[in-house]
PDB file of C-alpha atoms in Angstrom:
ATOM      1  CA  PHE O   1      54.481  85.230 114.924  1.00 50.00           C
ATOM      2  CA  VAL O   2      53.432  82.015 116.232  1.00 56.00           C
ATOM      3  CA  PRO O   3      51.173  80.185 113.700  1.00 58.00           C
ATOM      4  CA  THR O   4      47.660  78.511 115.608  1.00 64.00           C
ATOM      5  CA  ASP O   5      44.961  76.637 115.042  1.00 79.00           C
ATOM      6  CA  ASN O   6      43.120  80.130 114.816  1.00 87.00           C
ATOM      7  CA  PHE O   7      43.398  82.209 112.606  1.00 88.00           C
ATOM      8  CA  THR O   8      41.772  85.471 114.392  1.00 87.00           C
ATOM      9  CA  LEU O   9      44.440  84.754 116.862  1.00 85.00           C
ATOM     10  CA  ASP O  10      47.019  83.859 113.628  1.00 86.00           C
ATOM     11  CA  SER O  11      45.504  87.468 111.723  1.00 87.00           C
ATOM     12  CA  LEU O  12      45.741  89.676 114.979  1.00 84.00           C
ATOM     13  CA  SER O  13      49.938  88.982 115.415  1.00 82.00           C
ATOM     14  CA  ARG O  14      49.941  90.331 111.909  1.00 86.00           C
ATOM     15  CA  ASP O  15      51.223  93.903 111.659  1.00 85.00           C
ATOM     16  CA  VAL O  16      49.121  95.587 109.551  1.00 91.00           C
ATOM     17  CA  SER O  17      45.205  94.471 109.063  1.00 93.00           C
ATOM     18  CA  VAL O  18      45.921  94.172 104.214  1.00 94.00           C
ATOM     19  CA  ASN O  19      48.649  91.519 106.196  1.00 91.00           C
ATOM     20  CA  SER O  20      45.827  89.369 107.660  1.00 92.00           C
ATOM     21  CA  ILE O  21      44.163  88.950 104.723  1.00 95.00           C
ATOM     22  CA  GLY O  22      43.677  84.496 104.720  1.00 92.00           C
ATOM     23  CA  TYR O  23      42.114  82.073 101.881  1.00 91.00           C
ATOM     24  CA  ASN O  24      40.269  79.392 103.159  1.00 88.00           C
ATOM     25  CA  ILE O  25      40.659  76.686 100.918  1.00 88.00           C
ATOM     26  CA  ARG O  26      38.134  74.237 102.845  1.00 86.00           C
ATOM     27  CA  GLY O  27      35.542  76.513 102.173  1.00 89.00           C
ATOM     28  CA  ASN O  28      36.257  78.838  99.350  1.00 94.00           C
ATOM     29  CA  TYR O  29      36.595  82.060 100.996  1.00 93.00           C
ATOM     30  CA  LEU O  30      37.844  85.394 102.128  1.00 94.00           C
ATOM     31  CA  GLU O  31      38.607  85.337 106.093  1.00 94.00           C
ATOM     32  CA  ASP O  32      39.241  89.325 107.524  1.00 96.00           C
ATOM     33  CA  PRO O  33      38.741  89.082 111.296  1.00 94.00           C
ATOM     34  CA  VAL O  34      40.093  92.665 111.103  1.00 93.00           C
ATOM     35  CA  GLY O  35      38.710  94.103 108.354  1.00 95.00           C
ATOM     36  CA  GLY O  36      41.292  94.504 105.686  1.00 96.00           C
ATOM     37  CA  ILE O  37      39.486  93.926 103.035  1.00 97.00           C
ATOM     38  CA  ASP O  38      38.333  97.606 103.961  1.00 97.00           C
ATOM     39  CA  ASP O  39      41.441  99.175 104.617  1.00 97.00           C
ATOM     40  CA  LEU O  40      42.180  98.181 100.799  1.00 96.00           C
ATOM     41  CA  LYS O  41      39.076 100.026  99.686  1.00 96.00           C
ATOM     42  CA  ARG O  42      39.966 103.501 101.312  1.00 96.00           C
ATOM     43  CA  GLY O  43      43.422 103.235 100.400  1.00 97.00           C
ATOM     44  CA  LEU O  44      44.826 102.723 104.404  1.00 97.00           C
ATOM     45  CA  LEU O  45      47.681 100.594 106.360  1.00 95.00           C
ATOM     46  CA  ARG O  46      45.982 100.548 110.522  1.00 93.00           C
ATOM     47  CA  PRO O  47      47.581  98.192 113.318  1.00 90.00           C
ATOM     48  CA  SER O  48      45.745  94.957 113.290  1.00 87.00           C
ATOM     49  CA  ASN O  49      45.413  94.791 116.677  1.00 80.00           C
ATOM     50  CA  ARG O  50      44.049  97.903 118.622  1.00 69.00           C
ATOM     51  CA  LYS O  51      44.707  96.668 121.799  1.00 64.00           C
ATOM     52  CA  VAL O  52      47.808  94.937 121.935  1.00 56.00           C
ATOM     53  CA  PRO O  53      51.053  97.382 120.276  1.00 56.00           C
ATOM     54  CA  LEU O  54      52.896  95.871 117.228  1.00 58.00           C
ATOM     55  CA  GLY O  55      56.162  94.316 118.389  1.00 61.00           C
ATOM     56  CA  MET O  56      57.854  96.271 116.044  1.00 63.00           C
ATOM     57  CA  ASP O  57      61.430  96.160 114.819  1.00 74.00           C
ATOM     58  CA  PHE O  58      63.434  98.834 112.330  1.00 80.00           C
ATOM     59  CA  PHE O  59      63.137  96.049 109.565  1.00 83.00           C
ATOM     60  CA  ARG O  60      59.274  95.933 110.239  1.00 83.00           C
ATOM     61  CA  VAL O  61      58.670  99.633 109.961  1.00 85.00           C
ATOM     62  CA  PHE O  62      61.141 100.003 106.984  1.00 88.00           C
ATOM     63  CA  SER O  63      58.646  97.709 105.484  1.00 88.00           C
ATOM     64  CA  ILE O  64      55.521  99.247 106.384  1.00 91.00           C
ATOM     65  CA  PHE O  65      56.965 102.347 104.511  1.00 92.00           C
ATOM     66  CA  LYS O  66      57.957 100.321 101.583  1.00 93.00           C
ATOM     67  CA  THR O  67      54.046  99.211 101.124  1.00 92.00           C
ATOM     68  CA  SER O  68      52.494 102.836 101.176  1.00 95.00           C
ATOM     69  CA  ALA O  69      55.178 103.957  98.764  1.00 95.00           C
ATOM     70  CA  LYS O  70      54.390 100.983  95.945  1.00 95.00           C
ATOM     71  CA  SER O  71      51.235 100.511  96.603  1.00 93.00           C
ATOM     72  CA  SER O  72      49.691 104.226  97.328  1.00 89.00           C
ATOM     73  CA  LEU O  73      48.143 103.066 100.072  1.00 96.00           C
ATOM     74  CA  ARG O  74      48.496 106.102 103.476  1.00 97.00           C
ATOM     75  CA  ILE O  75      49.771 104.734 106.473  1.00 96.00           C
ATOM     76  CA  SER O  76      47.159 105.807 109.343  1.00 95.00           C
ATOM     77  CA  ASP O  77      46.907 108.272 111.792  1.00 95.00           C
ATOM     78  CA  GLU O  78      47.175 105.712 114.414  1.00 90.00           C
ATOM     79  CA  LEU O  79      50.190 103.670 112.879  1.00 90.00           C
ATOM     80  CA  LYS O  80      52.242 106.521 112.532  1.00 90.00           C
ATOM     81  CA  SER O  81      51.444 107.830 116.169  1.00 87.00           C
ATOM     82  CA  PHE O  82      52.814 104.661 117.429  1.00 84.00           C
ATOM     83  CA  ILE O  83      55.206 104.518 114.927  1.00 83.00           C
ATOM     84  CA  ILE O  84      57.017 107.459 116.460  1.00 84.00           C
ATOM     85  CA  PHE O  85      56.511 106.494 120.293  1.00 81.00           C
ATOM     86  CA  MET O  86      58.489 103.465 119.548  1.00 76.00           C
ATOM     87  CA  TYR O  87      61.765 105.487 117.242  1.00 73.00           C
ATOM     88  CA  LEU O  88      61.699 109.294 118.446  1.00 70.00           C
ATOM     89  CA  ILE O  89      60.117 109.391 122.082  1.00 61.00           C
TER      90      ILE O  89
END
């Protein structure tokens, strides 16, 4: 992750959408360019950027499974498929 001056670009580099929710302290509002709040409401972990595959390492994948187990958020089929493709194929 390399921070920029553009929150939308930064959020697209996050692993899952719920990790790309930000708080704008100047405007006093939440920024959610990739739909992380809706995913929280649906109880879903999904990739934050559907166009660019995530550069996941083992620890990031472990973190996704740990987050899912601790929070009852289910891992989307899209994210499961990506993890399987990266590590099992």
